[in-house]
Amino acid sequence: MTSLFKGGVIFVVHNSDQAKLAENLGGRGIIVGNAMRKGIDYEHVVSAAGPAVVRDILSSVLLPIIGRVRVGHTTEAQIMEACGCDGVDEHEGMATTGAKTYTKFDNKIPYIAGAKDIDTALQAIFEGASMIRTICGGDEDKPDIRVTANTIKAIYAGINKYVKMTQPEFDALMLAKSNSETMITLIKQTVALKKLPVPLFADGGIMLPMDAAMMMSLGADGVIAGVQVFQAENPGRRIRSIIMAVAHHNNAAKLAGICEDNGALGAAVNYKI
């Protein structure tokens, strides 16, 4: 399923109206976040969206639906699967409730996991992740696009390090990983492809078309747009401009027209650039 997202935009939503708008304008997928991120209970736990919200969104659109859950919370992942979600996104901006490294093969639906460099990316794939996204700098309310850009650069820097290894250096690396044939295979695939063997999506602070285009130019296979895009003065125009920017990221002339009128973000939105 995750390969279908390549070259497109996945939108984080909190309700079915947002999901329908994203679908109508050309979004490739939906991630269901929790609208009540703060003060959800006396311990201020940030959990997955409720099953009623998830089912309402599932019944409203035909796009693949991904349930966002806490890192290591296998029960939340199972609940999202039981609700009918097409995938699960473990998000570090919510909380870590269990082991950070564990097998994800127990679930029948694909996992999306965050990574900060080549080591964490390959570890997540080794555990069963079928798509990697950049770690979200800050949190979902105040994402930092600088972290997003630097993370993509860090992942490709790690890949290039593998690619440029001399044969003795590569042999030593393979020897160090000799206890895991799967990891050895992943590294060899990464070197052959000169990129990750699964899709890599940019996530965090992507709310402008020029930013989405830059992430693609850095090597992302697609982008995840935060729920803040729905707070733009003209959400439809903003969503469409991000989708078009991803599609035409290597055409500066078209990007100039796309970025000219993209619907300003509302004054209440606070994010770093």
GROMACS .gro file of C-alpha atoms in nm:
model
  273
    1MET     CA    1   0.000   0.000   0.000
    2THR     CA    2   0.268   0.252   0.099
    3SER     CA    3   0.418   0.248  -0.252
    4LEU     CA    4   0.093   0.404  -0.375
    5PHE     CA    5   0.171   0.715  -0.171
    6LYS     CA    6   0.494   0.789  -0.360
    7GLY     CA    7   0.493   1.121  -0.541
    8GLY     CA    8   0.195   1.246  -0.344
    9VAL     CA    9   0.078   1.412  -0.024
   10ILE     CA   10  -0.068   1.249   0.287
   11PHE     CA   11  -0.278   1.480   0.506
   12VAL     CA   12  -0.315   1.470   0.882
   13VAL     CA   13  -0.680   1.531   0.972
   14HIS     CA   14  -0.894   1.548   1.282
   15ASN     CA   15  -1.239   1.498   1.130
   16SER     CA   16  -1.426   1.372   0.826
   17ASP     CA   17  -1.477   1.719   0.673
   18GLN     CA   18  -1.102   1.769   0.653
   19ALA     CA   19  -1.057   1.420   0.512
   20LYS     CA   20  -1.315   1.481   0.239
   21LEU     CA   21  -1.152   1.810   0.140
   22ALA     CA   22  -0.811   1.644   0.116
   23GLU     CA   23  -0.953   1.360  -0.092
   24ASN     CA   24  -1.145   1.589  -0.329
   25LEU     CA   25  -0.833   1.794  -0.400
   26GLY     CA   26  -0.603   1.503  -0.478
   27GLY     CA   27  -0.453   1.380  -0.151
   28ARG     CA   28  -0.305   1.028  -0.162
   29GLY     CA   29  -0.383   0.925   0.195
   30ILE     CA   30  -0.514   1.032   0.535
   31ILE     CA   31  -0.352   1.012   0.879
   32VAL     CA   32  -0.602   1.041   1.163
   33GLY     CA   33  -0.464   1.249   1.449
   34ASN     CA   34  -0.623   1.332   1.781
   35ALA     CA   35  -0.784   1.675   1.799
   36MET     CA   36  -0.767   1.670   2.181
   37ARG     CA   37  -0.390   1.661   2.202
   38LYS     CA   38  -0.353   1.842   2.533
   39GLY     CA   39  -0.524   1.774   2.862
   40ILE     CA   40  -0.689   1.458   2.737
   41ASP     CA   41  -0.691   1.330   3.094
   42TYR     CA   42  -0.540   1.421   3.429
   43GLU     CA   43  -0.198   1.299   3.315
   44HIS     CA   44  -0.218   1.489   2.984
   45VAL     CA   45  -0.177   1.173   2.779
   46VAL     CA   46  -0.175   1.224   2.405
   47SER     CA   47  -0.336   0.911   2.267
   48ALA     CA   48  -0.471   0.787   1.935
   49ALA     CA   49  -0.798   0.929   1.802
   50GLY     CA   50  -1.112   0.759   1.932
   51PRO     CA   51  -1.264   0.471   1.735
   52ALA     CA   52  -1.579   0.674   1.664
   53VAL     CA   53  -1.374   0.946   1.493
   54VAL     CA   54  -1.172   0.690   1.297
   55ARG     CA   55  -1.483   0.505   1.177
   56ASP     CA   56  -1.653   0.831   1.077
   57ILE     CA   57  -1.355   0.923   0.859
   58LEU     CA   58  -1.335   0.571   0.716
   59SER     CA   59  -1.699   0.593   0.610
   60SER     CA   60  -1.652   0.936   0.452
   61VAL     CA   61  -1.363   0.882   0.209
   62LEU     CA   62  -1.214   0.614  -0.013
   63LEU     CA   63  -0.850   0.708   0.047
   64PRO     CA   64  -0.625   0.481   0.255
   65ILE     CA   65  -0.665   0.570   0.623
   66ILE     CA   66  -0.373   0.552   0.865
   67GLY     CA   67  -0.428   0.558   1.240
   68ARG     CA   68  -0.167   0.754   1.436
   69VAL     CA   69  -0.069   0.579   1.758
   70ARG     CA   70   0.180   0.609   2.042
   71VAL     CA   71   0.523   0.454   1.995
   72GLY     CA   72   0.525   0.101   2.130
   73HIS     CA   73   0.151   0.098   2.206
   74THR     CA   74   0.065  -0.231   2.039
   75THR     CA   75  -0.292  -0.223   2.172
   76GLU     CA   76  -0.364   0.113   2.009
   77ALA     CA   77  -0.227  -0.030   1.685
   78GLN     CA   78  -0.455  -0.333   1.718
   79ILE     CA   79  -0.754  -0.105   1.782
   80MET     CA   80  -0.677   0.097   1.468
   81GLU     CA   81  -0.659  -0.227   1.272
   82ALA     CA   82  -0.987  -0.346   1.422
   83CYS     CA   83  -1.153  -0.017   1.322
   84GLY     CA   84  -1.058  -0.084   0.961
   85CYS     CA   85  -0.753   0.139   0.916
   86ASP     CA   86  -0.526   0.056   0.625
   87GLY     CA   87  -0.208   0.134   0.819
   88VAL     CA   88  -0.059   0.256   1.146
   89ASP     CA   89   0.175   0.549   1.208
   90GLU     CA   90   0.382   0.532   1.526
   91HIS     CA   91   0.439   0.894   1.617
   92GLU     CA   92   0.712   1.009   1.854
   93GLY     CA   93   0.534   1.341   1.910
   94MET     CA   94   0.265   1.161   2.108
   95ALA     CA   95   0.442   0.939   2.362
   96THR     CA   96   0.647   0.627   2.404
   97THR     CA   97   0.451   0.363   2.592
   98GLY     CA   98   0.655   0.052   2.525
   99ALA     CA   99   0.977  -0.073   2.375
  100LYS     CA  100   1.111   0.154   2.102
  101THR     CA  101   1.242  -0.146   1.911
  102TYR     CA  102   1.010  -0.442   1.861
  103THR     CA  103   0.865  -0.646   1.578
  104LYS     CA  104   0.579  -0.493   1.385
  105PHE     CA  105   0.498  -0.809   1.190
  106ASP     CA  106   0.226  -0.912   1.436
  107ASN     CA  107  -0.013  -0.664   1.275
  108LYS     CA  108  -0.160  -0.738   0.935
  109ILE     CA  109  -0.163  -0.375   0.823
  110PRO     CA  110   0.149  -0.173   0.728
  111TYR     CA  111   0.344   0.032   0.980
  112ILE     CA  112   0.490   0.378   0.925
  113ALA     CA  113   0.777   0.471   1.155
  114GLY     CA  114   0.984   0.782   1.215
  115ALA     CA  115   1.361   0.797   1.172
  116LYS     CA  116   1.633   1.053   1.239
  117ASP     CA  117   1.918   0.896   1.040
  118ILE     CA  118   2.011   0.591   0.834
  119ASP     CA  119   2.060   0.370   1.141
  120THR     CA  120   1.715   0.434   1.286
  121ALA     CA  121   1.558   0.408   0.941
  122LEU     CA  122   1.709   0.067   0.871
  123GLN     CA  123   1.627  -0.051   1.224
  124ALA     CA  124   1.261   0.042   1.173
  125ILE     CA  125   1.249  -0.137   0.837
  126PHE     CA  126   1.418  -0.439   0.998
  127GLU     CA  127   1.140  -0.442   1.259
  128GLY     CA  128   0.871  -0.438   0.991
  129ALA     CA  129   0.804  -0.076   0.892
  130SER     CA  130   0.695  -0.050   0.529
  131MET     CA  131   0.740   0.329   0.512
  132ILE     CA  132   0.973   0.576   0.685
  133ARG     CA  133   0.895   0.937   0.764
  134THR     CA  134   1.122   1.197   0.913
  135ILE     CA  135   1.093   1.251   1.285
  136CYS     CA  136   0.870   1.544   1.369
  137GLY     CA  137   1.071   1.827   1.520
  138GLY     CA  138   0.898   1.991   1.816
  139ASP     CA  139   0.546   1.851   1.827
  140GLU     CA  140   0.242   1.840   1.600
  141ASP     CA  141   0.127   2.181   1.721
  142LYS     CA  142   0.459   2.360   1.656
  143PRO     CA  143   0.646   2.155   1.395
  144ASP     CA  144   0.994   2.258   1.287
  145ILE     CA  145   1.068   2.223   0.917
  146ARG     CA  146   1.439   2.266   0.981
  147VAL     CA  147   1.442   1.930   1.159
  148THR     CA  148   1.255   1.775   0.864
  149ALA     CA  149   1.506   1.901   0.607
  150ASN     CA  150   1.807   1.808   0.819
  151THR     CA  151   1.670   1.459   0.880
  152ILE     CA  152   1.635   1.388   0.507
  153LYS     CA  153   1.990   1.513   0.459
  154ALA     CA  154   2.113   1.293   0.745
  155ILE     CA  155   1.950   0.982   0.601
  156TYR     CA  156   2.103   1.039   0.258
  157ALA     CA  157   2.439   1.124   0.416
  158GLY     CA  158   2.431   0.783   0.582
  159ILE     CA  159   2.338   0.614   0.256
  160ASN     CA  160   2.620   0.793   0.073
  161LYS     CA  161   2.863   0.682   0.344
  162TYR     CA  162   2.769   0.320   0.273
  163VAL     CA  163   2.792   0.372  -0.103
  164LYS     CA  164   3.139   0.528  -0.083
  165MET     CA  165   3.287   0.261   0.145
  166THR     CA  166   3.590   0.075   0.018
  167GLN     CA  167   3.547  -0.300  -0.017
  168PRO     CA  168   3.741  -0.370   0.306
  169GLU     CA  169   3.525  -0.116   0.493
  170PHE     CA  170   3.206  -0.268   0.354
  171ASP     CA  171   3.324  -0.619   0.440
  172ALA     CA  172   3.391  -0.505   0.796
  173LEU     CA  173   3.040  -0.358   0.814
  174MET     CA  174   2.891  -0.684   0.690
  175LEU     CA  175   3.092  -0.876   0.950
  176ALA     CA  176   2.960  -0.647   1.223
  177LYS     CA  177   2.605  -0.721   1.108
  178SER     CA  178   2.668  -1.093   1.055
  179ASN     CA  179   2.423  -1.191   1.328
  180SER     CA  180   2.136  -1.064   1.111
  181GLU     CA  181   2.102  -1.176   0.751
  182THR     CA  182   1.797  -0.952   0.715
  183MET     CA  183   1.992  -0.638   0.812
  184ILE     CA  184   2.273  -0.733   0.574
  185THR     CA  185   2.018  -0.766   0.294
  186LEU     CA  186   1.866  -0.427   0.379
  187ILE     CA  187   2.203  -0.255   0.371
  188LYS     CA  188   2.291  -0.415   0.037
  189GLN     CA  189   1.954  -0.310  -0.107
  190THR     CA  190   2.008   0.045   0.017
  191VAL     CA  191   2.354   0.062  -0.141
  192ALA     CA  192   2.226  -0.076  -0.472
  193LEU     CA  193   1.932   0.166  -0.483
  194LYS     CA  194   2.123   0.458  -0.328
  195LYS     CA  195   1.807   0.520  -0.127
  196LEU     CA  196   1.594   0.339   0.127
  197PRO     CA  197   1.421   0.021   0.007
  198VAL     CA  198   1.088   0.161   0.129
  199PRO     CA  199   0.927   0.503   0.067
  200LEU     CA  200   1.070   0.799   0.263
  201PHE     CA  201   0.826   1.079   0.343
  202ALA     CA  202   0.900   1.423   0.484
  203ASP     CA  203   0.691   1.504   0.792
  204GLY     CA  204   0.696   1.814   1.009
  205GLY     CA  205   0.634   2.180   0.931
  206ILE     CA  206   0.527   2.126   0.571
  207MET     CA  207   0.250   2.380   0.525
  208LEU     CA  208   0.374   2.580   0.225
  209PRO     CA  209   0.406   2.459  -0.135
  210MET     CA  210   0.767   2.575  -0.170
  211ASP     CA  211   0.860   2.376   0.141
  212ALA     CA  212   0.692   2.064   0.004
  213ALA     CA  213   0.882   2.106  -0.323
  214MET     CA  214   1.212   2.145  -0.140
  215MET     CA  215   1.156   1.819   0.051
  216MET     CA  216   1.107   1.637  -0.278
  217SER     CA  217   1.424   1.795  -0.415
  218LEU     CA  218   1.615   1.669  -0.111
  219GLY     CA  219   1.510   1.314  -0.192
  220ALA     CA  220   1.176   1.255  -0.021
  221ASP     CA  221   0.930   1.028  -0.201
  222GLY     CA  222   0.638   1.238  -0.080
  223VAL     CA  223   0.528   1.463   0.205
  224ILE     CA  224   0.295   1.457   0.502
  225ALA     CA  225   0.111   1.786   0.547
  226GLY     CA  226   0.012   1.882   0.901
  227VAL     CA  227  -0.340   1.957   1.015
  228GLN     CA  228  -0.246   2.327   1.026
  229VAL     CA  229  -0.311   2.354   0.650
  230PHE     CA  230  -0.682   2.343   0.730
  231GLN     CA  231  -0.638   2.666   0.930
  232ALA     CA  232  -0.532   2.859   0.620
  233GLU     CA  233  -0.754   3.144   0.505
  234ASN     CA  234  -0.834   2.931   0.202
  235PRO     CA  235  -0.766   2.566   0.300
  236GLY     CA  236  -0.867   2.431  -0.040
  237ARG     CA  237  -0.623   2.654  -0.224
  238ARG     CA  238  -0.346   2.574   0.024
  239ILE     CA  239  -0.401   2.198  -0.004
  240ARG     CA  240  -0.410   2.206  -0.382
  241SER     CA  241  -0.096   2.419  -0.400
  242ILE     CA  242   0.099   2.171  -0.184
  243ILE     CA  243  -0.016   1.879  -0.398
  244MET     CA  244   0.078   2.062  -0.719
  245ALA     CA  245   0.415   2.167  -0.576
  246VAL     CA  246   0.502   1.805  -0.502
  247ALA     CA  247   0.405   1.704  -0.855
  248HIS     CA  248   0.610   1.985  -1.014
  249HIS     CA  249   0.892   2.017  -0.760
  250ASN     CA  250   1.159   2.017  -1.033
  251ASN     CA  251   0.996   2.290  -1.244
  252ALA     CA  252   1.072   2.634  -1.100
  253ALA     CA  253   0.853   2.816  -1.352
  254LYS     CA  254   0.546   2.616  -1.257
  255LEU     CA  255   0.631   2.644  -0.888
  256ALA     CA  256   0.635   3.022  -0.915
  257GLY     CA  257   0.274   3.017  -1.034
  258ILE     CA  258   0.170   2.756  -0.778
  259CYS     CA  259   0.322   2.955  -0.491
  260GLU     CA  260   0.183   3.290  -0.602
  261ASP     CA  261  -0.156   3.247  -0.442
  262ASN     CA  262  -0.173   2.960  -0.196
  263GLY     CA  263  -0.402   3.084   0.080
  264ALA     CA  264  -0.234   3.245   0.381
  265LEU     CA  265  -0.216   3.055   0.707
  266GLY     CA  266  -0.436   3.185   0.986
  267ALA     CA  267  -0.272   3.414   1.238
  268ALA     CA  268  -0.325   3.159   1.516
  269VAL     CA  269  -0.089   2.910   1.359
  270ASN     CA  270   0.259   2.918   1.510
  271TYR     CA  271   0.532   2.721   1.339
  272LYS     CA  272   0.903   2.757   1.277
  273ILE     CA  273   1.058   2.820   0.938
   0.00000   0.00000   0.00000
